[in-house]
PDB file of C-alpha atoms and ligand atoms in Angstrom:
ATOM      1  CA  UNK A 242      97.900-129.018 -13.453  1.00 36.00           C
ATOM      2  CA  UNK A 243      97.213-125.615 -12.335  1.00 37.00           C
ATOM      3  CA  UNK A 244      98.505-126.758  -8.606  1.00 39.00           C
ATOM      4  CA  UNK A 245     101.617-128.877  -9.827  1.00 38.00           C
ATOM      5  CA  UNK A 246     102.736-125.128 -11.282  1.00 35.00           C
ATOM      6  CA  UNK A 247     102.328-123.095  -8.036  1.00 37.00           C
ATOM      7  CA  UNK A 248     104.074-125.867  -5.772  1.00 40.00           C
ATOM      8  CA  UNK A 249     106.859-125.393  -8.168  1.00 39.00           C
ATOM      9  CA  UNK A 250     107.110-121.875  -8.213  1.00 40.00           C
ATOM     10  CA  UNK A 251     106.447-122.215  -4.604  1.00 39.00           C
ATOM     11  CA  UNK A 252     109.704-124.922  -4.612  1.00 40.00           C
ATOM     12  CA  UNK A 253     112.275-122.273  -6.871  1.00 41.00           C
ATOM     13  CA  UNK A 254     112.020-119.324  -4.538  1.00 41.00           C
ATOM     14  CA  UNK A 255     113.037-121.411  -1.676  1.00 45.00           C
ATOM     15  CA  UNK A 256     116.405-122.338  -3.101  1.00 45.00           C
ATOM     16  CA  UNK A 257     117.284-126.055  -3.169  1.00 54.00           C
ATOM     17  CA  UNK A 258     113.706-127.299  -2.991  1.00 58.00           C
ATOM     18  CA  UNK A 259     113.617-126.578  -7.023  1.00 66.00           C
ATOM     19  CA  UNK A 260     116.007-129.498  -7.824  1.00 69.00           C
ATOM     20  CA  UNK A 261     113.886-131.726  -5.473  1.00 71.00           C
ATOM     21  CA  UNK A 262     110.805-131.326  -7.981  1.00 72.00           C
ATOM     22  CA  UNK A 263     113.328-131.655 -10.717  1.00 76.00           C
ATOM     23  CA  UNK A 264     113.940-135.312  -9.490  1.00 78.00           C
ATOM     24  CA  UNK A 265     110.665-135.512  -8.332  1.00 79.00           C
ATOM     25  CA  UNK A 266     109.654-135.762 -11.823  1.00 80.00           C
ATOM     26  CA  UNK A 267     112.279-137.444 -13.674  1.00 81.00           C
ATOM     27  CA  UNK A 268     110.971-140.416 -10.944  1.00 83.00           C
ATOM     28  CA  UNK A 269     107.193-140.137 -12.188  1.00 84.00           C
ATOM     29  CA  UNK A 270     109.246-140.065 -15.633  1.00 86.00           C
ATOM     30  CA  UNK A 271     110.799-143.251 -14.413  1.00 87.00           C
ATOM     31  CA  UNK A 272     107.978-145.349 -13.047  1.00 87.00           C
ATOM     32  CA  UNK A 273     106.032-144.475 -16.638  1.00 88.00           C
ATOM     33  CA  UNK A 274     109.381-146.000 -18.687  1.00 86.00           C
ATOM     34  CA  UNK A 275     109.325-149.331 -16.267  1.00 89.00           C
ATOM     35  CA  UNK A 276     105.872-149.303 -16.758  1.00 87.00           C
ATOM     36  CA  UNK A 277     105.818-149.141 -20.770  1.00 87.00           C
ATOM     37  CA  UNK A 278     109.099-151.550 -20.573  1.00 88.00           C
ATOM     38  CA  UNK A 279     106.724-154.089 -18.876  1.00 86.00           C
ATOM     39  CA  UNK A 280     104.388-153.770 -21.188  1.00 86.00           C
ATOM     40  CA  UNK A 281     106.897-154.396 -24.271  1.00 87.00           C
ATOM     41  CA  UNK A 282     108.293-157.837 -22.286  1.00 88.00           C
ATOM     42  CA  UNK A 283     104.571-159.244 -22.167  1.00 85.00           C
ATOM     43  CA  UNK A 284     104.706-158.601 -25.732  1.00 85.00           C
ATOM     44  CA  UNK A 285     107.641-160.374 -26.405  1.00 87.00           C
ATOM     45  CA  UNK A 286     106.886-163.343 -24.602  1.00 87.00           C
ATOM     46  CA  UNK A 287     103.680-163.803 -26.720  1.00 86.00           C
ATOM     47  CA  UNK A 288     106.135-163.329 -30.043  1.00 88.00           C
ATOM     48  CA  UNK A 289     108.206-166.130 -28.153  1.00 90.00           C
ATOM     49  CA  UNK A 290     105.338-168.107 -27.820  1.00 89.00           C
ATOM     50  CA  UNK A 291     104.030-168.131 -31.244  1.00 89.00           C
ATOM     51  CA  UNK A 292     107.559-168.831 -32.401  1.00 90.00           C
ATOM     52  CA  UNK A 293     107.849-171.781 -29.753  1.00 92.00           C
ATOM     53  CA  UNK A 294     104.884-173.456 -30.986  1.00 90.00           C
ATOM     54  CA  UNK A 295     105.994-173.850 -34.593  1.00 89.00           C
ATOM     55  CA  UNK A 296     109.254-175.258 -32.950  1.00 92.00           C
ATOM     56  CA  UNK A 297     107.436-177.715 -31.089  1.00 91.00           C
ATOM     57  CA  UNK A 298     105.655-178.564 -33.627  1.00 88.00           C
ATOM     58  CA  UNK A 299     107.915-179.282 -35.945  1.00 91.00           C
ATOM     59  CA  UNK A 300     109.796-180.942 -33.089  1.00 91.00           C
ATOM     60  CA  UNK A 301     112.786-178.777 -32.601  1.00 92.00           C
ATOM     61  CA  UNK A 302     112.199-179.327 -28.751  1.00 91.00           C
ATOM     62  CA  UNK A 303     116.144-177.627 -28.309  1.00 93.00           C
ATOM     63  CA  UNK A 304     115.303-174.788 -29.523  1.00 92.00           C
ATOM     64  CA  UNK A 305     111.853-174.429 -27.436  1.00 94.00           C
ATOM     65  CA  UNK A 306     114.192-175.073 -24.508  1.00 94.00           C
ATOM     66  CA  UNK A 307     116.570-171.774 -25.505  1.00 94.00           C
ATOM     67  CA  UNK A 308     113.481-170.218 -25.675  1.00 94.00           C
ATOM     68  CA  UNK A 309     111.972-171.150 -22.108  1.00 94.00           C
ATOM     69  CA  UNK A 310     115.497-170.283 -21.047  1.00 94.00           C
ATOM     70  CA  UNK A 311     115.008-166.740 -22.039  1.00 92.00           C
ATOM     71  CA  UNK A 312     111.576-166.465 -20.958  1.00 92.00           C
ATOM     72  CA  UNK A 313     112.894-167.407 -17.343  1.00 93.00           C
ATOM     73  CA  UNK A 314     115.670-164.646 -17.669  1.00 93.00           C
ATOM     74  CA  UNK A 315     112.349-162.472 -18.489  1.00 92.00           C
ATOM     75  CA  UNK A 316     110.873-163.187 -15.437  1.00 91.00           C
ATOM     76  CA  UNK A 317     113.509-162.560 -13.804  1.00 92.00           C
ATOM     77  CA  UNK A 318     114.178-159.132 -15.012  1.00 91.00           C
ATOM     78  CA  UNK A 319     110.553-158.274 -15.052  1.00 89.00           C
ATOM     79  CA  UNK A 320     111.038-159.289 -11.081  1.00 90.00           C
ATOM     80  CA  UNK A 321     113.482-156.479 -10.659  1.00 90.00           C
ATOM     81  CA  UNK A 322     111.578-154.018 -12.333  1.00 90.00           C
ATOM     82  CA  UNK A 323     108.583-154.284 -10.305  1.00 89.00           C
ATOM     83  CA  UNK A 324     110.604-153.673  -7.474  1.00 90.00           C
ATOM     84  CA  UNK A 325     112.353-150.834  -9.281  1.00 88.00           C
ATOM     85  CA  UNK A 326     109.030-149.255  -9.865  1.00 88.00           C
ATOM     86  CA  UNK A 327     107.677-149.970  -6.226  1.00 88.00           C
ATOM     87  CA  UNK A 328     110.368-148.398  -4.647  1.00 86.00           C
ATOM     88  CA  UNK A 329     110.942-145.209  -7.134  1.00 85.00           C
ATOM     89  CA  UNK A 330     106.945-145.013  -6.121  1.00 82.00           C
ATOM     90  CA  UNK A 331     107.804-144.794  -2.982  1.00 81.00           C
ATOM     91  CA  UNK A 332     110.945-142.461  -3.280  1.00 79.00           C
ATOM     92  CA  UNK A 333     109.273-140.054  -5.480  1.00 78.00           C
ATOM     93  CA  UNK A 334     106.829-139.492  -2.160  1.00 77.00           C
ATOM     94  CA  UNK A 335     109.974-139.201   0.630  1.00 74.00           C
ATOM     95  CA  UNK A 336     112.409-136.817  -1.056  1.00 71.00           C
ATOM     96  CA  UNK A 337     112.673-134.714   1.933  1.00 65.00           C
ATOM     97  CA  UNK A 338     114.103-137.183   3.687  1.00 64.00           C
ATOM     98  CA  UNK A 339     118.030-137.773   4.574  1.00 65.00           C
ATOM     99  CA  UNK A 340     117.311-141.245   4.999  1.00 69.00           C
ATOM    100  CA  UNK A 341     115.111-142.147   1.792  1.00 72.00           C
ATOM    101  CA  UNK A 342     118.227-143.226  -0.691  1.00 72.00           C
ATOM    102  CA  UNK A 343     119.507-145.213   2.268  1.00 77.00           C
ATOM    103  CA  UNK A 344     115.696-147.170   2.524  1.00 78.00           C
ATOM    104  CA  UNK A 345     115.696-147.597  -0.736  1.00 79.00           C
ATOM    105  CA  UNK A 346     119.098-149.496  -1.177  1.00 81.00           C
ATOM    106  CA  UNK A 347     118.385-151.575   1.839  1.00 85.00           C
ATOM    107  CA  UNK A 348     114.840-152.288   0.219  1.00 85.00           C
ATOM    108  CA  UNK A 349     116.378-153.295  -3.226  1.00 86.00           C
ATOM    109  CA  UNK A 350     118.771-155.450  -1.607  1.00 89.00           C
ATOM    110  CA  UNK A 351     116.680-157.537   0.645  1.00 90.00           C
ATOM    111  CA  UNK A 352     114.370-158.233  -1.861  1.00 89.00           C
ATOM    112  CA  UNK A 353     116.922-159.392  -4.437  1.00 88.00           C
ATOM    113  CA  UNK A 354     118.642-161.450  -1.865  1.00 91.00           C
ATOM    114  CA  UNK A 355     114.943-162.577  -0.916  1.00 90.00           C
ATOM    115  CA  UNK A 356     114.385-163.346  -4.635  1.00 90.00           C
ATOM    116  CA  UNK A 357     117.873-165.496  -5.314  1.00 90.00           C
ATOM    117  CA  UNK A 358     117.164-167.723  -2.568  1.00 90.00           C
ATOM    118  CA  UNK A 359     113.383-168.484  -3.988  1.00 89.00           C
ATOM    119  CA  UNK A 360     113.448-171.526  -5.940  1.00 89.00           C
ATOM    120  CA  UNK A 361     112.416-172.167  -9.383  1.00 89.00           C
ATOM    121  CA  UNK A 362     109.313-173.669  -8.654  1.00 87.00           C
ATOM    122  CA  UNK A 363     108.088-170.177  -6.686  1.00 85.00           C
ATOM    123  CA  UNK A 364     110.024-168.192  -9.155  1.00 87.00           C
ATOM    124  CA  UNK A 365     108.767-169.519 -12.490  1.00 89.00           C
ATOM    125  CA  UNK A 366     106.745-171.747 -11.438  1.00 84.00           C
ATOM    126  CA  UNK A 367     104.292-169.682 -10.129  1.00 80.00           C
ATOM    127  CA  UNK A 368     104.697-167.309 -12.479  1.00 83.00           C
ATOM    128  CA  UNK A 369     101.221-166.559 -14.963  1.00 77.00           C
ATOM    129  CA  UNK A 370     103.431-166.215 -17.761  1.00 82.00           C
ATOM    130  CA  UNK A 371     105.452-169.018 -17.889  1.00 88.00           C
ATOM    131  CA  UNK A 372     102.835-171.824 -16.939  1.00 84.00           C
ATOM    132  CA  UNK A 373     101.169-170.646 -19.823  1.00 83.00           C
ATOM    133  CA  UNK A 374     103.712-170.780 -22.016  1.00 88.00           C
ATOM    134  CA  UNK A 375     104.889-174.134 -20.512  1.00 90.00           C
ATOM    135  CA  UNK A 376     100.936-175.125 -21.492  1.00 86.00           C
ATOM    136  CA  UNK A 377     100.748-174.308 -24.807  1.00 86.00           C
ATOM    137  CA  UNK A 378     104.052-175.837 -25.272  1.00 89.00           C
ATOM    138  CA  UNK A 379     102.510-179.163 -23.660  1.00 88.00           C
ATOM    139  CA  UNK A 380      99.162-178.779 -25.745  1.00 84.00           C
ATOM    140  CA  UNK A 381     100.689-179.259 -29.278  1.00 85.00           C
ATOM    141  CA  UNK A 382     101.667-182.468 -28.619  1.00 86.00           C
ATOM    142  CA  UNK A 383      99.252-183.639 -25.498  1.00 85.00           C
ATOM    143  CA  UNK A 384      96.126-181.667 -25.993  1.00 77.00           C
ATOM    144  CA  UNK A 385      93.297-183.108 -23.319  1.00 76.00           C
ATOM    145  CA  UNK A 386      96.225-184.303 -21.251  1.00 80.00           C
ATOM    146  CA  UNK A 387      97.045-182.820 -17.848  1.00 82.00           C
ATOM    147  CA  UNK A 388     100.436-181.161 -17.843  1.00 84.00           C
ATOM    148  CA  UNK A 389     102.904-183.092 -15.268  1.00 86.00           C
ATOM    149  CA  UNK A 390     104.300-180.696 -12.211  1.00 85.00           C
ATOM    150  CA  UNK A 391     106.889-178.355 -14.126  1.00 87.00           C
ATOM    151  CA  UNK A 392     109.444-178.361 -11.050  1.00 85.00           C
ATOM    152  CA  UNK A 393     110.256-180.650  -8.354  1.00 78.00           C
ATOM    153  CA  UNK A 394     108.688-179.912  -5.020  1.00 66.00           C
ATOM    154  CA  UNK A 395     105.517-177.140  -7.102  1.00 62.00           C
ATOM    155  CA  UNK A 396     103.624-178.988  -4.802  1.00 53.00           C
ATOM    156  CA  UNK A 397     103.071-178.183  -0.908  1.00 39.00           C
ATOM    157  CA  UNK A 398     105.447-175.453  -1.331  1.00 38.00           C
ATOM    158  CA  UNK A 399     105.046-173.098   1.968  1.00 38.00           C
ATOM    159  CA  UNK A 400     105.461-169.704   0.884  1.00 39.00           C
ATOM    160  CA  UNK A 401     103.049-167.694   1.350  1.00 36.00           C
ATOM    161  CA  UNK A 402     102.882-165.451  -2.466  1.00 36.00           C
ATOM    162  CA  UNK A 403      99.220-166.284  -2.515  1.00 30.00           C
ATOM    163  CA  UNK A 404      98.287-163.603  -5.257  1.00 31.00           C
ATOM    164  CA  UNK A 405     100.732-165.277  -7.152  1.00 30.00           C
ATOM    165  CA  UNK A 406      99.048-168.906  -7.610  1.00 30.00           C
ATOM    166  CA  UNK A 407      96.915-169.552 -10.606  1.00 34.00           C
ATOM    167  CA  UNK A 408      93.840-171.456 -10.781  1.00 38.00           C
ATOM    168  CA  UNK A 409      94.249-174.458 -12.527  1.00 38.00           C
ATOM    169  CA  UNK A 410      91.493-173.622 -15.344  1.00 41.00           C
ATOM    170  CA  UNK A 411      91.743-175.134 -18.523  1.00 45.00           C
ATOM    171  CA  UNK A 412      91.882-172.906 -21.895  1.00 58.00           C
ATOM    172  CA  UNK A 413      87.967-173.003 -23.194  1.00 74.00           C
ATOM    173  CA  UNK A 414      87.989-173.246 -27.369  1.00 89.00           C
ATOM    174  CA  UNK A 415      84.599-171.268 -27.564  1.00 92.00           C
ATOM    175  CA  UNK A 416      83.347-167.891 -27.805  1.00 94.00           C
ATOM    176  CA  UNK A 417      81.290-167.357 -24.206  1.00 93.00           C
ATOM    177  CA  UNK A 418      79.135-164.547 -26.170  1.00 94.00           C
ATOM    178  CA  UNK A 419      78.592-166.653 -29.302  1.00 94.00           C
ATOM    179  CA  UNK A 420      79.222-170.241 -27.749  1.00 91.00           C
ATOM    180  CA  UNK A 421      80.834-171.059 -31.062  1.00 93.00           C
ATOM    181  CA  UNK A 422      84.472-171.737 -31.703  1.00 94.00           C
ATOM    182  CA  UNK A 423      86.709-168.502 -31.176  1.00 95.00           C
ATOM    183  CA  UNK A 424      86.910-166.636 -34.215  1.00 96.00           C
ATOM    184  CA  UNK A 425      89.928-164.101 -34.201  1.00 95.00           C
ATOM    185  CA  UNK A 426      90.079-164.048 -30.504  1.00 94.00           C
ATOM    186  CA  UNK A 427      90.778-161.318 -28.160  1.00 95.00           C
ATOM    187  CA  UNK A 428      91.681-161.865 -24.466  1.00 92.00           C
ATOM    188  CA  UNK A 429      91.227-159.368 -22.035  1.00 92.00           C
ATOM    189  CA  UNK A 430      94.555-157.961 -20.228  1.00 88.00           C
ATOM    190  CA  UNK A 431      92.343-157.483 -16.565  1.00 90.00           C
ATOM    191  CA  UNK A 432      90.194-160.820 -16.221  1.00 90.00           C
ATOM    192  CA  UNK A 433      92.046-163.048 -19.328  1.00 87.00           C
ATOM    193  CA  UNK A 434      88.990-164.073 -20.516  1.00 92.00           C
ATOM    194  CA  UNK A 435      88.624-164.692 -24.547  1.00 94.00           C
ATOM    195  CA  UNK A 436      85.932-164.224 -27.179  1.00 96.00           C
ATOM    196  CA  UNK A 437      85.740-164.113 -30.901  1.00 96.00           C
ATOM    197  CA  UNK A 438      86.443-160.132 -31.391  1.00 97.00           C
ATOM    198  CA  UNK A 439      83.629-159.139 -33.388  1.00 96.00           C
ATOM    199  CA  UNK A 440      81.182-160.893 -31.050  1.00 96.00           C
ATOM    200  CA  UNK A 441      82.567-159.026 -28.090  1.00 96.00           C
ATOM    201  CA  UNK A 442      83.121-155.891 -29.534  1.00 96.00           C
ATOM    202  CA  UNK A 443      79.096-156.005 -30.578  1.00 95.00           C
ATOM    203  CA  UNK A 444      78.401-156.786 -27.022  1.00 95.00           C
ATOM    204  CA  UNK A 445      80.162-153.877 -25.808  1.00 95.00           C
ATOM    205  CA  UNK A 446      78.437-151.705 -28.230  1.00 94.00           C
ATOM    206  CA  UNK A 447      75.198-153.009 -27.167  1.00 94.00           C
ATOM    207  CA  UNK A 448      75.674-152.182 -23.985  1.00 92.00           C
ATOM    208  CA  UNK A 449      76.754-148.748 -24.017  1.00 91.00           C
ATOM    209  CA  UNK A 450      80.981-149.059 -24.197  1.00 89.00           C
ATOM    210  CA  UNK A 451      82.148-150.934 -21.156  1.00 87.00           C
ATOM    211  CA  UNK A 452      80.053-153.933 -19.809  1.00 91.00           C
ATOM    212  CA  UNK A 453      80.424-156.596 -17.272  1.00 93.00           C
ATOM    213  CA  UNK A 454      82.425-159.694 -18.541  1.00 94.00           C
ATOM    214  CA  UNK A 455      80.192-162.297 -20.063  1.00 93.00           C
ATOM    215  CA  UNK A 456      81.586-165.140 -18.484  1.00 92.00           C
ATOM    216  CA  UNK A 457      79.433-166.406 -15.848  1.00 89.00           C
ATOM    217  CA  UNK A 458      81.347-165.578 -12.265  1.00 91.00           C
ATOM    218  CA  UNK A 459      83.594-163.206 -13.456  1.00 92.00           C
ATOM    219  CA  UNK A 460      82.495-159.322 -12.233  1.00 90.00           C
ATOM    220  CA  UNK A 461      85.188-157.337 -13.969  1.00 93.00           C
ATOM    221  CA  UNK A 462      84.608-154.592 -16.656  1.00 94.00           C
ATOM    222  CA  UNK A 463      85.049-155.475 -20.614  1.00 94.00           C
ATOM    223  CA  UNK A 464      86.052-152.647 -22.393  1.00 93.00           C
ATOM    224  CA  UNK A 465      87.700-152.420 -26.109  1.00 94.00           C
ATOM    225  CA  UNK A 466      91.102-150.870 -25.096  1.00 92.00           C
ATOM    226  CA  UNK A 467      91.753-153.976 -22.620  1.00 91.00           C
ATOM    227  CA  UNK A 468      91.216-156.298 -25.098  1.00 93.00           C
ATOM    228  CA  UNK A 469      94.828-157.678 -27.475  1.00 91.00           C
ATOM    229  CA  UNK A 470      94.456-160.131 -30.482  1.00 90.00           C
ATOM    230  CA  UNK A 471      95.123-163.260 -29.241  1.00 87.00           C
ATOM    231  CA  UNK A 472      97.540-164.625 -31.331  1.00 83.00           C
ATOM    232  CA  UNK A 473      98.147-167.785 -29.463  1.00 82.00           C
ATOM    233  CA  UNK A 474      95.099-168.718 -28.783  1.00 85.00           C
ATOM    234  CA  UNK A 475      93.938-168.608 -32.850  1.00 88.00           C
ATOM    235  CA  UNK A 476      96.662-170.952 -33.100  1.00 83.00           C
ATOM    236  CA  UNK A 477      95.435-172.960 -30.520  1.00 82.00           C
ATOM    237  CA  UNK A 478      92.225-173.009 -31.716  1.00 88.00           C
ATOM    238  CA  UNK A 479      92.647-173.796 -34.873  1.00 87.00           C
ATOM    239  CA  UNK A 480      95.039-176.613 -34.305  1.00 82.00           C
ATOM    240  CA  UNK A 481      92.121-178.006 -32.138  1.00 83.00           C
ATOM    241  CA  UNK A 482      89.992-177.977 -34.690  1.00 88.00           C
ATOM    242  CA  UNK A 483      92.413-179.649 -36.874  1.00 85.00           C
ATOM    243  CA  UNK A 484      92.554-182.282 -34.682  1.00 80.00           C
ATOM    244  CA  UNK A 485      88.425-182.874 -34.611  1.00 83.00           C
ATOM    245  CA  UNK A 486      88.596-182.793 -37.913  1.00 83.00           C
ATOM    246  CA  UNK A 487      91.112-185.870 -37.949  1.00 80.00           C
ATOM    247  CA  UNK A 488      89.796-187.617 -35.281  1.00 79.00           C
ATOM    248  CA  UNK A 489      86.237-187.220 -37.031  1.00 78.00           C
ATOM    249  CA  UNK A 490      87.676-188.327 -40.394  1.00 78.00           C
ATOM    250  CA  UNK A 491      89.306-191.372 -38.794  1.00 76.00           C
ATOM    251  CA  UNK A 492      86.235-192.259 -37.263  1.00 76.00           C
ATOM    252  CA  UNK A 493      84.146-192.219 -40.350  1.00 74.00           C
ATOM    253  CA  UNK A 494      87.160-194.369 -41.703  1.00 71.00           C
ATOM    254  CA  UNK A 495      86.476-197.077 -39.509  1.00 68.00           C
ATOM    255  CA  UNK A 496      82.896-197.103 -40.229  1.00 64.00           C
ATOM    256  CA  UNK A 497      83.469-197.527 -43.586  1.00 59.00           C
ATOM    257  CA  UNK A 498      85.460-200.422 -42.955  1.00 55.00           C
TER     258      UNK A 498
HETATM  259 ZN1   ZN B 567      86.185-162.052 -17.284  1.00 89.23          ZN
END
């Protein structure tokens, strides 16, 4: 901190630099609110999930189309906000130049005219977010099925957003500390791997605070403060079960017949 103070003392007595680290820092300031309003629309779109789910499964399936309707409007906002942030980055580093307000108008608008001419497959359907959402959705009533292509053309599309393409793994039921069913699961926010919360948390503990995910292949870190209660997936789970349970009871059914 002690060095932030000099250059600004350093900035004052040369006249208009002082206003430059005033900006200077209402960008940081900036980047941090985009960042935390990020944050609050991944929240939301679990809430929207949750609340999607009981509409599917009661079969309101216009409703859980409003819903995917706002969740693409989402997306798209949260689109312009990562480019907001990227570029006030960037801005907050070239405020000595003439030039740098100039950049970063022609930056915003080639990547927002980039962006309107994508098409909804690369848009939404590539988007983590929404194939999960469009998953769960599917699950409620088609559990074990595969989900059908969610846009025309999600195949053997040629762009090139590579980070952006999941992997097509399927949502595992069980705990991979305890190998049991998922009891009140958390799901990490960096790797998006689950586990029953108290098994995980024991883990950690066991191994000093942070450890290495448990899940075979995966080599990122596990620590409490990445982990969020997995709301959707208990409901997931437990309508899983559900359906063992009534497949089992069936089965017994017929037996006894
Ligand atoms: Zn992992």
């Amino acid at each position: 901190m002690s060095q932030t103070y000099s250059q600004s003392q350093g900035a004052r007595s040369q006249g208009g630099m002082g206003s430059q680290v005033q900006l200077q820092s209402r960008l940081h300031g900036l980047r941090n609110n985009i960042q935390n309003i990020q944050d609050i629309a991944n929240d939301t779109t679990r809430a929207c999930t949750i609340a999607a789910l009981d509409l599917e499964e009661i079969g309101d399936s216009e409703k859980v189309s409003e819903i995917d309707a706002s969740l693409r409007t989402l997306i798209d906002a949260q689109h312009q906000l990562e480019v907001e942030r990227t570029l006030v980055t960037r801005l907050a580093t070239q405020l000595d130049s003439e030039t740098a307000e100039n950049e970063y108008m022609t930056a915003w608008k080639q990547n927002m005219n980039k962006y309107e001419k994508t098409s909804d497959a690369s848009k939404y359907g590539k988007n983590n977010m929404y194939r999960e959402f469009r998953q769960q959705i599917w699950d409620v009533k088609h559990e074990g099925e595969p989900m059908p292509n969610l846009f025309d053309g999600e195949q053997g599309s040629d762009d090139s957003d590579e980070d952006l393409v999941i992997e097509g793994a399927r949502v595992n039921y069980r705990c991979p500390v305890t190998a049991t069913w998922l009891v009140d699961p958390v799901t990490s926010k960096i790797c998006k791997h689950s586990f029953s919360r108290e098994a995980i948390l024991d883990y950690i503990r066991a191994h000093g605070g942070a450890c290495a995910c448990p899940v075979d292949g995966c080599s990122n870190r596990i620590k409490p403060q990445d982990l969020y209660a997995d709301k959707v997936l208990e409901r997931n789970v437990s309508r899983h079960l559900r359906q063992l349970e009534s497949e089992e009871t069936a089965a017994q059914y017929t037996m006894v017949q």
